[in-house]
Amino acid sequence: MIFSPKGPDNHSAAKRLLFGSLFSIISESLKYIIMKKFKTLDVFISIALIIGFSVYSLVSQGRNFLSGYFVVGGWQVTSMLVHVYNKCFTRKTGSRYYYHWITLISVVTMPVGSFLLLLFIAPFMAVYYTYLCYREVYVKMQRPLAMLK
């Protein structure tokens, strides 16, 4: 039997069980708070980028309209990766799950000819993604008592 300098620790399993579940609850709560803040910021950034690049495209008379596609799309792909990494609203029957698959298929098939189709569909996809984020923050992530108002 090996003894530590402080003596045998017979209660370490109970401590791990007690503190492990406590840390798990704190960790999940912290993840929820951080993701809610990220999602709120995500909605506003997406709206600002979509409106900003739409105005920029009109002002520049369409000379640089593709840059908006890449900036808005790049932001939204980054947002999708954050959601997948944190397993936030990515269950297999959710809207976000299907949207992620549609986006992946769109990006993979782009080199073989769907590029022109994406030029027309991408703005609608960007607006829909922003709507998904809005709905998740302002509808699904509300506290149960807030729904009674």
Tab-separated table of C-alpha atoms in Angstrom:
chain	number	residue	atom	x	y	z
A	1	MET	CA	0.000	0.000	0.000
A	2	ILE	CA	1.359	3.414	-0.975
A	3	PHE	CA	0.875	6.283	1.418
A	4	SER	CA	1.083	9.909	0.500
A	5	PRO	CA	2.926	12.334	2.800
A	6	LYS	CA	-0.449	13.512	4.078
A	7	GLY	CA	-1.724	10.004	4.668
A	8	PRO	CA	-4.108	7.820	2.638
A	9	ASP	CA	-6.876	9.681	0.824
A	10	ASN	CA	-9.928	7.478	1.262
A	11	HIS	CA	-12.408	10.142	0.208
A	12	SER	CA	-10.865	11.155	-3.130
A	13	ALA	CA	-13.494	9.284	-5.169
A	14	ALA	CA	-16.314	10.988	-3.275
A	15	LYS	CA	-14.616	14.373	-3.703
A	16	ARG	CA	-14.194	13.801	-7.444
A	17	LEU	CA	-17.827	12.780	-7.745
A	18	LEU	CA	-19.073	15.785	-5.772
A	19	PHE	CA	-16.761	18.376	-7.260
A	20	GLY	CA	-16.846	16.810	-10.736
A	21	SER	CA	-20.599	17.279	-10.988
A	22	LEU	CA	-20.335	20.780	-9.506
A	23	PHE	CA	-17.657	21.751	-12.026
A	24	SER	CA	-19.730	20.210	-14.794
A	25	ILE	CA	-22.744	22.334	-13.852
A	26	ILE	CA	-20.591	25.479	-13.640
A	27	SER	CA	-18.898	24.625	-16.928
A	28	GLU	CA	-22.214	24.116	-18.730
A	29	SER	CA	-23.615	27.356	-17.298
A	30	LEU	CA	-20.522	29.268	-18.344
A	31	LYS	CA	-20.647	27.725	-21.834
A	32	TYR	CA	-24.317	28.731	-22.110
A	33	ILE	CA	-23.584	32.330	-21.086
A	34	ILE	CA	-20.608	32.638	-23.438
A	35	MET	CA	-22.483	31.094	-26.378
A	36	LYS	CA	-25.471	33.380	-25.796
A	37	LYS	CA	-23.176	36.422	-25.886
A	38	PHE	CA	-21.406	35.069	-28.978
A	39	LYS	CA	-24.705	34.369	-30.726
A	40	THR	CA	-26.032	37.852	-29.900
A	41	LEU	CA	-22.849	39.383	-31.290
A	42	ASP	CA	-23.063	37.028	-34.278
A	43	VAL	CA	-26.539	38.307	-35.179
A	44	PHE	CA	-25.432	41.935	-35.086
A	45	ILE	CA	-22.203	41.283	-37.002
A	46	SER	CA	-24.069	39.340	-39.703
A	47	ILE	CA	-26.675	42.093	-40.076
A	48	ALA	CA	-23.975	44.783	-40.210
A	49	LEU	CA	-21.932	42.859	-42.788
A	50	ILE	CA	-24.929	42.106	-45.011
A	51	ILE	CA	-26.183	45.707	-44.958
A	52	GLY	CA	-22.671	47.173	-45.166
A	53	PHE	CA	-21.614	45.158	-48.188
A	54	SER	CA	-24.973	45.684	-49.893
A	55	VAL	CA	-24.526	49.450	-49.579
A	56	TYR	CA	-20.862	49.188	-50.580
A	57	SER	CA	-21.810	47.212	-53.681
A	58	LEU	CA	-24.394	49.829	-54.671
A	59	VAL	CA	-22.010	52.732	-54.066
A	60	SER	CA	-19.159	51.097	-55.978
A	61	GLN	CA	-21.632	50.219	-58.760
A	62	GLY	CA	-21.036	46.497	-58.365
A	63	ARG	CA	-17.312	46.525	-59.136
A	64	ASN	CA	-16.376	44.722	-55.919
A	65	PHE	CA	-19.576	42.894	-55.018
A	66	LEU	CA	-17.825	39.507	-54.726
A	67	SER	CA	-15.786	40.708	-51.755
A	68	GLY	CA	-19.014	40.917	-49.748
A	69	TYR	CA	-19.794	37.280	-50.568
A	70	PHE	CA	-16.447	36.166	-49.177
A	71	VAL	CA	-16.483	38.387	-46.074
A	72	VAL	CA	-20.081	37.582	-45.064
A	73	GLY	CA	-19.657	33.917	-46.001
A	74	GLY	CA	-16.333	33.721	-44.165
A	75	TRP	CA	-17.878	35.165	-41.010
A	76	GLN	CA	-20.820	32.786	-41.175
A	77	VAL	CA	-18.616	29.735	-41.781
A	78	THR	CA	-16.526	30.765	-38.751
A	79	SER	CA	-19.741	31.053	-36.751
A	80	MET	CA	-20.851	27.603	-37.910
A	81	LEU	CA	-17.518	26.110	-36.828
A	82	VAL	CA	-17.861	27.715	-33.374
A	83	HIS	CA	-21.345	26.192	-33.067
A	84	VAL	CA	-20.132	22.743	-34.119
A	85	TYR	CA	-17.147	22.897	-31.755
A	86	ASN	CA	-19.365	23.891	-28.809
A	87	LYS	CA	-22.171	21.506	-29.845
A	88	CYS	CA	-24.656	24.353	-29.673
A	89	PHE	CA	-27.962	23.809	-31.534
A	90	THR	CA	-26.402	21.109	-33.709
A	91	ARG	CA	-28.659	18.153	-32.933
A	92	LYS	CA	-29.412	15.980	-35.940
A	93	THR	CA	-33.006	17.130	-36.361
A	94	GLY	CA	-32.436	20.878	-36.031
A	95	SER	CA	-32.536	23.595	-38.675
A	96	ARG	CA	-28.888	24.467	-38.104
A	97	TYR	CA	-27.832	20.856	-38.722
A	98	TYR	CA	-29.547	20.806	-42.123
A	99	TYR	CA	-28.208	24.253	-42.971
A	100	HIS	CA	-24.650	23.093	-42.217
A	101	TRP	CA	-25.063	20.143	-44.600
A	102	ILE	CA	-26.540	22.330	-47.350
A	103	THR	CA	-23.636	24.748	-46.960
A	104	LEU	CA	-21.058	21.948	-47.053
A	105	ILE	CA	-22.607	20.451	-50.189
A	106	SER	CA	-22.733	23.916	-51.797
A	107	VAL	CA	-19.062	24.606	-51.087
A	108	VAL	CA	-17.941	21.148	-52.240
A	109	THR	CA	-19.889	21.334	-55.513
A	110	MET	CA	-18.885	24.927	-56.255
A	111	PRO	CA	-15.780	23.990	-58.300
A	112	VAL	CA	-17.814	21.663	-60.541
A	113	GLY	CA	-20.316	24.231	-61.705
A	114	SER	CA	-22.583	25.405	-58.930
A	115	PHE	CA	-20.677	28.709	-58.634
A	116	LEU	CA	-23.178	30.631	-60.767
A	117	LEU	CA	-26.079	29.131	-58.861
A	118	LEU	CA	-24.438	30.165	-55.583
A	119	LEU	CA	-24.148	33.757	-56.802
A	120	PHE	CA	-27.932	33.935	-56.704
A	121	ILE	CA	-28.580	31.707	-53.690
A	122	ALA	CA	-25.822	32.933	-51.320
A	123	PRO	CA	-27.531	36.214	-50.325
A	124	PHE	CA	-30.667	34.292	-49.333
A	125	MET	CA	-28.543	31.753	-47.444
A	126	ALA	CA	-26.803	34.572	-45.552
A	127	VAL	CA	-30.109	36.139	-44.550
A	128	TYR	CA	-31.515	32.753	-43.521
A	129	TYR	CA	-28.438	31.997	-41.416
A	130	THR	CA	-28.808	35.359	-39.684
A	131	TYR	CA	-32.463	34.500	-39.025
A	132	LEU	CA	-31.416	31.128	-37.545
A	133	CYS	CA	-29.031	32.865	-35.164
A	134	TYR	CA	-31.652	35.468	-34.244
A	135	ARG	CA	-34.255	32.798	-33.540
A	136	GLU	CA	-31.857	30.790	-31.405
A	137	VAL	CA	-30.877	33.797	-29.286
A	138	TYR	CA	-34.176	35.602	-28.923
A	139	VAL	CA	-36.582	32.647	-28.910
A	140	LYS	CA	-34.892	29.364	-27.985
A	141	MET	CA	-32.390	30.648	-25.409
A	142	GLN	CA	-34.909	32.607	-23.365
A	143	ARG	CA	-35.543	31.591	-19.795
A	144	PRO	CA	-38.793	29.672	-19.319
A	145	LEU	CA	-40.340	32.459	-17.201
A	146	ALA	CA	-39.522	35.034	-19.891
A	147	MET	CA	-41.820	33.095	-22.237
A	148	LEU	CA	-44.824	33.825	-19.974
A	149	LYS	CA	-44.676	37.589	-20.552
